[in-house]
Tab-separated table of C-alpha atoms and ligand atoms in Angstrom:
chain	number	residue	atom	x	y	z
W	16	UNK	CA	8.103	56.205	185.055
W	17	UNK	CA	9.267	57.511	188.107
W	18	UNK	CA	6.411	56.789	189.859
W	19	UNK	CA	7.598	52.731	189.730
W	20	UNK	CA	8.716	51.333	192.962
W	21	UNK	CA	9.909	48.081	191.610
W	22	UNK	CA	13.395	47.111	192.699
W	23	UNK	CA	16.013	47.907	190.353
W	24	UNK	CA	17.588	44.514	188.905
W	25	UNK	CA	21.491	44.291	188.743
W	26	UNK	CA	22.617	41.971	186.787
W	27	UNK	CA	25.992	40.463	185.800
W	28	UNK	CA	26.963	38.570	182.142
W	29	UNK	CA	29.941	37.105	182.867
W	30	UNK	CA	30.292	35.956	179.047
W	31	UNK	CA	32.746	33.078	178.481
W	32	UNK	CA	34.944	33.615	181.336
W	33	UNK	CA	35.349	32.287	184.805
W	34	UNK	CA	35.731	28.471	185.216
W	35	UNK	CA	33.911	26.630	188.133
W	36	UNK	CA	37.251	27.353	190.547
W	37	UNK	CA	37.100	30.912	189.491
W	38	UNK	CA	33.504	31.232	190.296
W	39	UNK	CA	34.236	29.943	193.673
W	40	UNK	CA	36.466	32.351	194.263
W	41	UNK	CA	34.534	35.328	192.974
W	42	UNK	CA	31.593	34.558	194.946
W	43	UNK	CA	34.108	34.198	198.721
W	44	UNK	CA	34.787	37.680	197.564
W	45	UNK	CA	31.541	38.969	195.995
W	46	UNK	CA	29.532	37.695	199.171
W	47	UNK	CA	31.813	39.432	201.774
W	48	UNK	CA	31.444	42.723	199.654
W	49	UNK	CA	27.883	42.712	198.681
W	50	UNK	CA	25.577	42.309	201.609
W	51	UNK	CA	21.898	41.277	201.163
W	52	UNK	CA	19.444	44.571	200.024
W	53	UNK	CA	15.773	45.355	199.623
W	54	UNK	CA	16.390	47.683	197.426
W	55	UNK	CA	17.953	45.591	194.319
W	56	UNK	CA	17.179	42.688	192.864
W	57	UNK	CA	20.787	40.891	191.990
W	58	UNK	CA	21.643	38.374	189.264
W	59	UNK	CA	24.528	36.825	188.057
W	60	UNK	CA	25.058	34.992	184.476
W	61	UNK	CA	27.842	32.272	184.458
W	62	UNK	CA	29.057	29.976	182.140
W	63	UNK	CA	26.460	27.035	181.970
W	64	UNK	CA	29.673	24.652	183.467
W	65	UNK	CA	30.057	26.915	186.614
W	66	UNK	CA	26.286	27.354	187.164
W	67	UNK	CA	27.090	24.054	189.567
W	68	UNK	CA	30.278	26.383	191.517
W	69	UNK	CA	28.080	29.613	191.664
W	70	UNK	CA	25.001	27.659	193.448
W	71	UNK	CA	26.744	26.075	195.897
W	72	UNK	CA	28.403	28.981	196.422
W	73	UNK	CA	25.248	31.305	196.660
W	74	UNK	CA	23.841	28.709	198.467
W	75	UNK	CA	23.147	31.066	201.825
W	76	UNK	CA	22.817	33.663	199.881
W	77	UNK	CA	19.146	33.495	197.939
W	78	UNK	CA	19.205	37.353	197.480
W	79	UNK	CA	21.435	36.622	194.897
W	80	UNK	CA	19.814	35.228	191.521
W	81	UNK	CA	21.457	33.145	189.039
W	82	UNK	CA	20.902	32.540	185.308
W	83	UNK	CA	22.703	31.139	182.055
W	84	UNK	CA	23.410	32.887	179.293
W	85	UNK	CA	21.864	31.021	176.391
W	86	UNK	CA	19.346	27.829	175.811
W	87	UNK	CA	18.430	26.044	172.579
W	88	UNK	CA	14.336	26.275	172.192
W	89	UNK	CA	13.859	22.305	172.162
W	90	UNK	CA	13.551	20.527	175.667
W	91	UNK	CA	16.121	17.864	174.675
W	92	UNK	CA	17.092	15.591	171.522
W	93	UNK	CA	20.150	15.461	168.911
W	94	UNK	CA	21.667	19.057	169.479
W	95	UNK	CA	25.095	18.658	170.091
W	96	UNK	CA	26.446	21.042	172.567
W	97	UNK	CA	23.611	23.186	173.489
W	98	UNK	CA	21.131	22.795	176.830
W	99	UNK	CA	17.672	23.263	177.339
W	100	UNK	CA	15.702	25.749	179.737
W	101	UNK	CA	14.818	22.464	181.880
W	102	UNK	CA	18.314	21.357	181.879
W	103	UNK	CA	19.179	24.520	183.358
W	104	UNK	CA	16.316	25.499	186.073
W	105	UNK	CA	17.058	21.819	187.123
W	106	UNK	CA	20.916	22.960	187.718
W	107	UNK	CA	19.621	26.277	189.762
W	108	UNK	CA	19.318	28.851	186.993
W	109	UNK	CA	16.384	31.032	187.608
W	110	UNK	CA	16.806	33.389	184.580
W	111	UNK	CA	18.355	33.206	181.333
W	112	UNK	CA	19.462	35.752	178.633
W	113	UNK	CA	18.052	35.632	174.778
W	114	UNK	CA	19.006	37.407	172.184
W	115	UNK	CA	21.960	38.580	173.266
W	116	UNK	CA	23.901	40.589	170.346
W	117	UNK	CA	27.112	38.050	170.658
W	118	UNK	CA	24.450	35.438	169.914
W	119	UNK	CA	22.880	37.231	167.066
W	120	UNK	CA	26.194	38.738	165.703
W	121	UNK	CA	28.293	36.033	166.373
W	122	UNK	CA	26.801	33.092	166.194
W	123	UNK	CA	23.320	33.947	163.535
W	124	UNK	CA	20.811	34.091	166.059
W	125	UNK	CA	17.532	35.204	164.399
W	126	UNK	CA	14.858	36.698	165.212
W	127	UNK	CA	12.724	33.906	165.069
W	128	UNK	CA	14.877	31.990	167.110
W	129	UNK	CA	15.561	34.578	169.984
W	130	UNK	CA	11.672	34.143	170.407
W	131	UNK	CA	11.638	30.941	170.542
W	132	UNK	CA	14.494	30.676	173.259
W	133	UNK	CA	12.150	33.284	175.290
W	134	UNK	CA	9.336	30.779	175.048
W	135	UNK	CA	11.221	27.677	175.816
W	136	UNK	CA	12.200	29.485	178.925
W	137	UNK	CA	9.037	30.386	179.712
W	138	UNK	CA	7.688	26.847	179.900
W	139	UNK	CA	10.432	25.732	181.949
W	140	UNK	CA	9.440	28.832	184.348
W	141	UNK	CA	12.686	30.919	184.041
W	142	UNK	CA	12.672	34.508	183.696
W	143	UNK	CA	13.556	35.310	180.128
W	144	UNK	CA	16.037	38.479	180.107
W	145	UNK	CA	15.273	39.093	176.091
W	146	UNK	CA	18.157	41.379	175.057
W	147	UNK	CA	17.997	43.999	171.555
W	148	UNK	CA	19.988	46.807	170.409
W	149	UNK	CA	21.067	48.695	167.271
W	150	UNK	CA	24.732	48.414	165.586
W	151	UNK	CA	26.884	51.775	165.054
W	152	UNK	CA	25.267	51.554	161.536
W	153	UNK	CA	21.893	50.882	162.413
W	154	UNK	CA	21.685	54.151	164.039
W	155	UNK	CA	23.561	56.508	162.064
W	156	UNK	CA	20.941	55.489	159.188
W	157	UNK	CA	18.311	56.078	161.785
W	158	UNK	CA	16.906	53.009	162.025
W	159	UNK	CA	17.046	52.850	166.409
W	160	UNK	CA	13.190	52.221	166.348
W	161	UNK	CA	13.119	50.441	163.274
W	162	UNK	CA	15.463	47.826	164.998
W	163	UNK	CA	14.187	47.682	168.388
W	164	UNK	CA	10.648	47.052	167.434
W	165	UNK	CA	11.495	44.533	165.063
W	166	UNK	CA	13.836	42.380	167.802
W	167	UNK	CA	11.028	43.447	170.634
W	168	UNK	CA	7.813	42.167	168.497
W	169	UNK	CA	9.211	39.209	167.725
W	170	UNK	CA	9.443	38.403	171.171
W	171	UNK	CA	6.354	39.171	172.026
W	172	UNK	CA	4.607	37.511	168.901
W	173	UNK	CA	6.211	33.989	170.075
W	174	UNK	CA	4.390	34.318	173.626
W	175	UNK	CA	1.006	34.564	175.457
W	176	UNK	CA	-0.056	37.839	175.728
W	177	UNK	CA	-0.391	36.672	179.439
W	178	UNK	CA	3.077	35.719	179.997
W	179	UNK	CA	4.441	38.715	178.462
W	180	UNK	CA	4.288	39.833	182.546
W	181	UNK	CA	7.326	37.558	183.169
W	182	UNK	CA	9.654	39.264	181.089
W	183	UNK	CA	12.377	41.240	181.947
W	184	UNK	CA	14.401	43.760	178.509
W	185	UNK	CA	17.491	44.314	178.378
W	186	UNK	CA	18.272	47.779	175.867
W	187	UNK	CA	22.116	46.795	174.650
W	188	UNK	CA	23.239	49.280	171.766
W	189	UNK	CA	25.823	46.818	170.163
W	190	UNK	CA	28.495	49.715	169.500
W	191	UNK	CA	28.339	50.466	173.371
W	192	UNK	CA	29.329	46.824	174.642
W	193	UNK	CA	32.752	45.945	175.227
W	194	UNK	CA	33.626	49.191	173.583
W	195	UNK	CA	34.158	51.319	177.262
W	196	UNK	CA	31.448	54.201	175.145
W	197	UNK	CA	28.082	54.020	177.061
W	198	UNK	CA	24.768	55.201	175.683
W	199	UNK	CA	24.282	58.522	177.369
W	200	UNK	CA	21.277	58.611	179.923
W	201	UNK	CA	19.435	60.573	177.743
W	202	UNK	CA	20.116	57.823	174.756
W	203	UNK	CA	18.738	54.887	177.287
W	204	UNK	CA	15.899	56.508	177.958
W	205	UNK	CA	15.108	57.810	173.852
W	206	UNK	CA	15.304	53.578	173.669
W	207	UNK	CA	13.561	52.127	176.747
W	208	UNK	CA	10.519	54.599	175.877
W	209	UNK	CA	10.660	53.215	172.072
W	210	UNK	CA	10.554	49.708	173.787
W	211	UNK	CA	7.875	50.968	176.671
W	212	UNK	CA	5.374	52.505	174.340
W	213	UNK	CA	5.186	49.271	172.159
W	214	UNK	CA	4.555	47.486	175.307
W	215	UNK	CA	1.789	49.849	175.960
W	216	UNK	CA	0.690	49.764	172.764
W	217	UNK	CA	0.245	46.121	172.858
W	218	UNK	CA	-1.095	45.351	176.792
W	219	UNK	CA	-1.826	48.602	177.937
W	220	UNK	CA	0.047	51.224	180.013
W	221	UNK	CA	0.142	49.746	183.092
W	222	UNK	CA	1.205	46.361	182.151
W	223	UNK	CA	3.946	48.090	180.184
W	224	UNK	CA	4.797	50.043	183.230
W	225	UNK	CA	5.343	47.027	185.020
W	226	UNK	CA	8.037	45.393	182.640
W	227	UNK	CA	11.610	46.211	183.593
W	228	UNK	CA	14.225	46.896	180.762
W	229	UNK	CA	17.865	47.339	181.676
W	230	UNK	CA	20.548	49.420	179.966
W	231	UNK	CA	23.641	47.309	179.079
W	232	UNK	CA	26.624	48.312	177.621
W	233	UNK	CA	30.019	49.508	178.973
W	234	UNK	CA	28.347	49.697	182.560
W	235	UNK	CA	31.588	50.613	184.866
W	236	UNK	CA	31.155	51.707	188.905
W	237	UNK	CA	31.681	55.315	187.688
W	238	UNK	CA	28.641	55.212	185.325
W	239	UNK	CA	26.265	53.062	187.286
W	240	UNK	CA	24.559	55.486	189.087
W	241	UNK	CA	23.711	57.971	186.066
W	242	UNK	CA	22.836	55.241	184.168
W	243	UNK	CA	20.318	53.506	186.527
W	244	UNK	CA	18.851	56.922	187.113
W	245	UNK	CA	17.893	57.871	183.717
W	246	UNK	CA	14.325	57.780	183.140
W	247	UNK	CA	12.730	54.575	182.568
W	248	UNK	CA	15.755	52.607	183.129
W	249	UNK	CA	15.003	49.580	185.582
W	250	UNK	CA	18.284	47.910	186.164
W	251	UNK	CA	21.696	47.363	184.779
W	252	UNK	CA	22.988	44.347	183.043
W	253	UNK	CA	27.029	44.464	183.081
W	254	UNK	CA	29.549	42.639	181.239
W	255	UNK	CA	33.623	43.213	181.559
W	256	UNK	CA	32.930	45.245	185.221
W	257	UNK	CA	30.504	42.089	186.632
W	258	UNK	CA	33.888	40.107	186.470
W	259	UNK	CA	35.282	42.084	188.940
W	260	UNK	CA	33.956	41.070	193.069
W	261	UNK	CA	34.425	44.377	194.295
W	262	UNK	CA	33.382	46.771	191.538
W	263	UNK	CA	30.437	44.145	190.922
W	264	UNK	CA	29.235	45.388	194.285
W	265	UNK	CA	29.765	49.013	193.977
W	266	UNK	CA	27.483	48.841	190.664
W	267	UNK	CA	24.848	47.164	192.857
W	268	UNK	CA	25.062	50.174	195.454
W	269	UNK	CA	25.031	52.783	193.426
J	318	LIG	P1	29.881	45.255	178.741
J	318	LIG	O1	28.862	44.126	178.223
J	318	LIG	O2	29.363	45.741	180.058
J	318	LIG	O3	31.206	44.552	178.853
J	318	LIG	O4	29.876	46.348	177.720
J	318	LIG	C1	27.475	44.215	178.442
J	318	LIG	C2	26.793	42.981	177.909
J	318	LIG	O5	27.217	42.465	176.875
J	318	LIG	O6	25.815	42.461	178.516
């Protein structure tokens, strides 16, 4: 996959931390350290409540992308404390993740309803970033592809074929986030091609070749460069270190 010359994406889940004053001040800082590049595509995943802070913020800076981090399916109605994928390309997001495992470990997410959220964004035109991965136990009983293939083809059976173009994977082994143990290279790239071939399989190699799926998963500035070598790994997406201004930008120029 080598052969690609799509950008690599960077992209940073800040999870449920940084309030609207703390996103101001991480971008004052981010934006002094990370100077506009060809060669990456940058995103960065707030808390819904500071999308507001982190646009105004980025607001001279449209290099830099911005997303939310989770979306109920339905485009409004009687769901207490959720948003919709209008809601939130109306407030500036351009992406949003699905499926992420806090979602689906945490808080039940199925299957079903990770592709649904992957639709709904798709209708309000954001980029879906459709996370899977494995647990520890998952793959000690061997059941990597098993799992993968399962998350991935649900995602794909709730869209178009023809939309499946505006997708963006993210590969996220669940024992490797938050746990400072990254997949090896060699383990990112035993999953992306898993998740590459079933593309393939389904709209052809050079659709498939097209798609970009990003390793997540104890991501640090140390480990970026490795990892975002690794074959057929197309970008990053970091937790913990995306909190950080300055090591936020050394991931994105490594
Ligand atoms: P981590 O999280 O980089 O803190 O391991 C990655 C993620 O959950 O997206």
């Amino acid at each position: 996959m080598s052969h690609r010359v799509r950008r690599p994406v960077i992209a940073g889940n800040w999870k449920m931390n940084k309030s609207p004053g703390e996103t101001t001040a991480f971008f004052r800082e981010f934006l002094r350290a990370h100077q506009p590049r060809e060669d990456r595509t940058v995103i960065v995943f707030p808390p819904s409540l500071s999308l507001a802070a982190a646009r105004v913020a980025a607001l001279e800076r449209p290099d830099v992308g911005l997303g939310v981090q989770n979306i109920h399916w339905e485009a409004s109605g009687a769901f207490t404390g959720e948003v919709s994928a209008g809601m939130a390309a109306d407030a500036g997001a351009s992406y949003v993740l699905a499926g992420h495992s806090e979602r689906r470990h945490i808080f039940g997410e199925t299957d079903e309803q990770v592709g649904r959220k992957v639709a709904a964004a798709l209708a309000a035109r954001l980029v879906p970033v459709a996370c899977v991965g494995e647990t520890l136990d998952e793959r000690r009983a061997d059941r990597l592809r098993d799992v993968l293939l399962r998350q991935l083809d649900a995602v794909l059976d709730a869209i178009p074929a023809d939309a499946a173009e505006k997708l963006v994977l993210a590969y996220e082994p669940v024992w490797a986030i938050g746990t400072g143990v990254n997949a090896t290279p060699a383990d990112a790239s035993d999953a992306h091609r898993i998740l590459r071939d079933r593309l393939a399989e389904r709209y052809g190699a050079s659709a498939a070749g097209e798609l970009p799926i990003l390793y997540g998963g104890s991501v640090k500035p140390d480990n970026a460069a490795e990892l975002l070598a690794a074959d057929g790994v197309d970008g990053l997406l970091v937790g913990g270190a995306s909190l950080d201004p300055a090591g936020f930008a050394r991931i994105i120029a490594a």
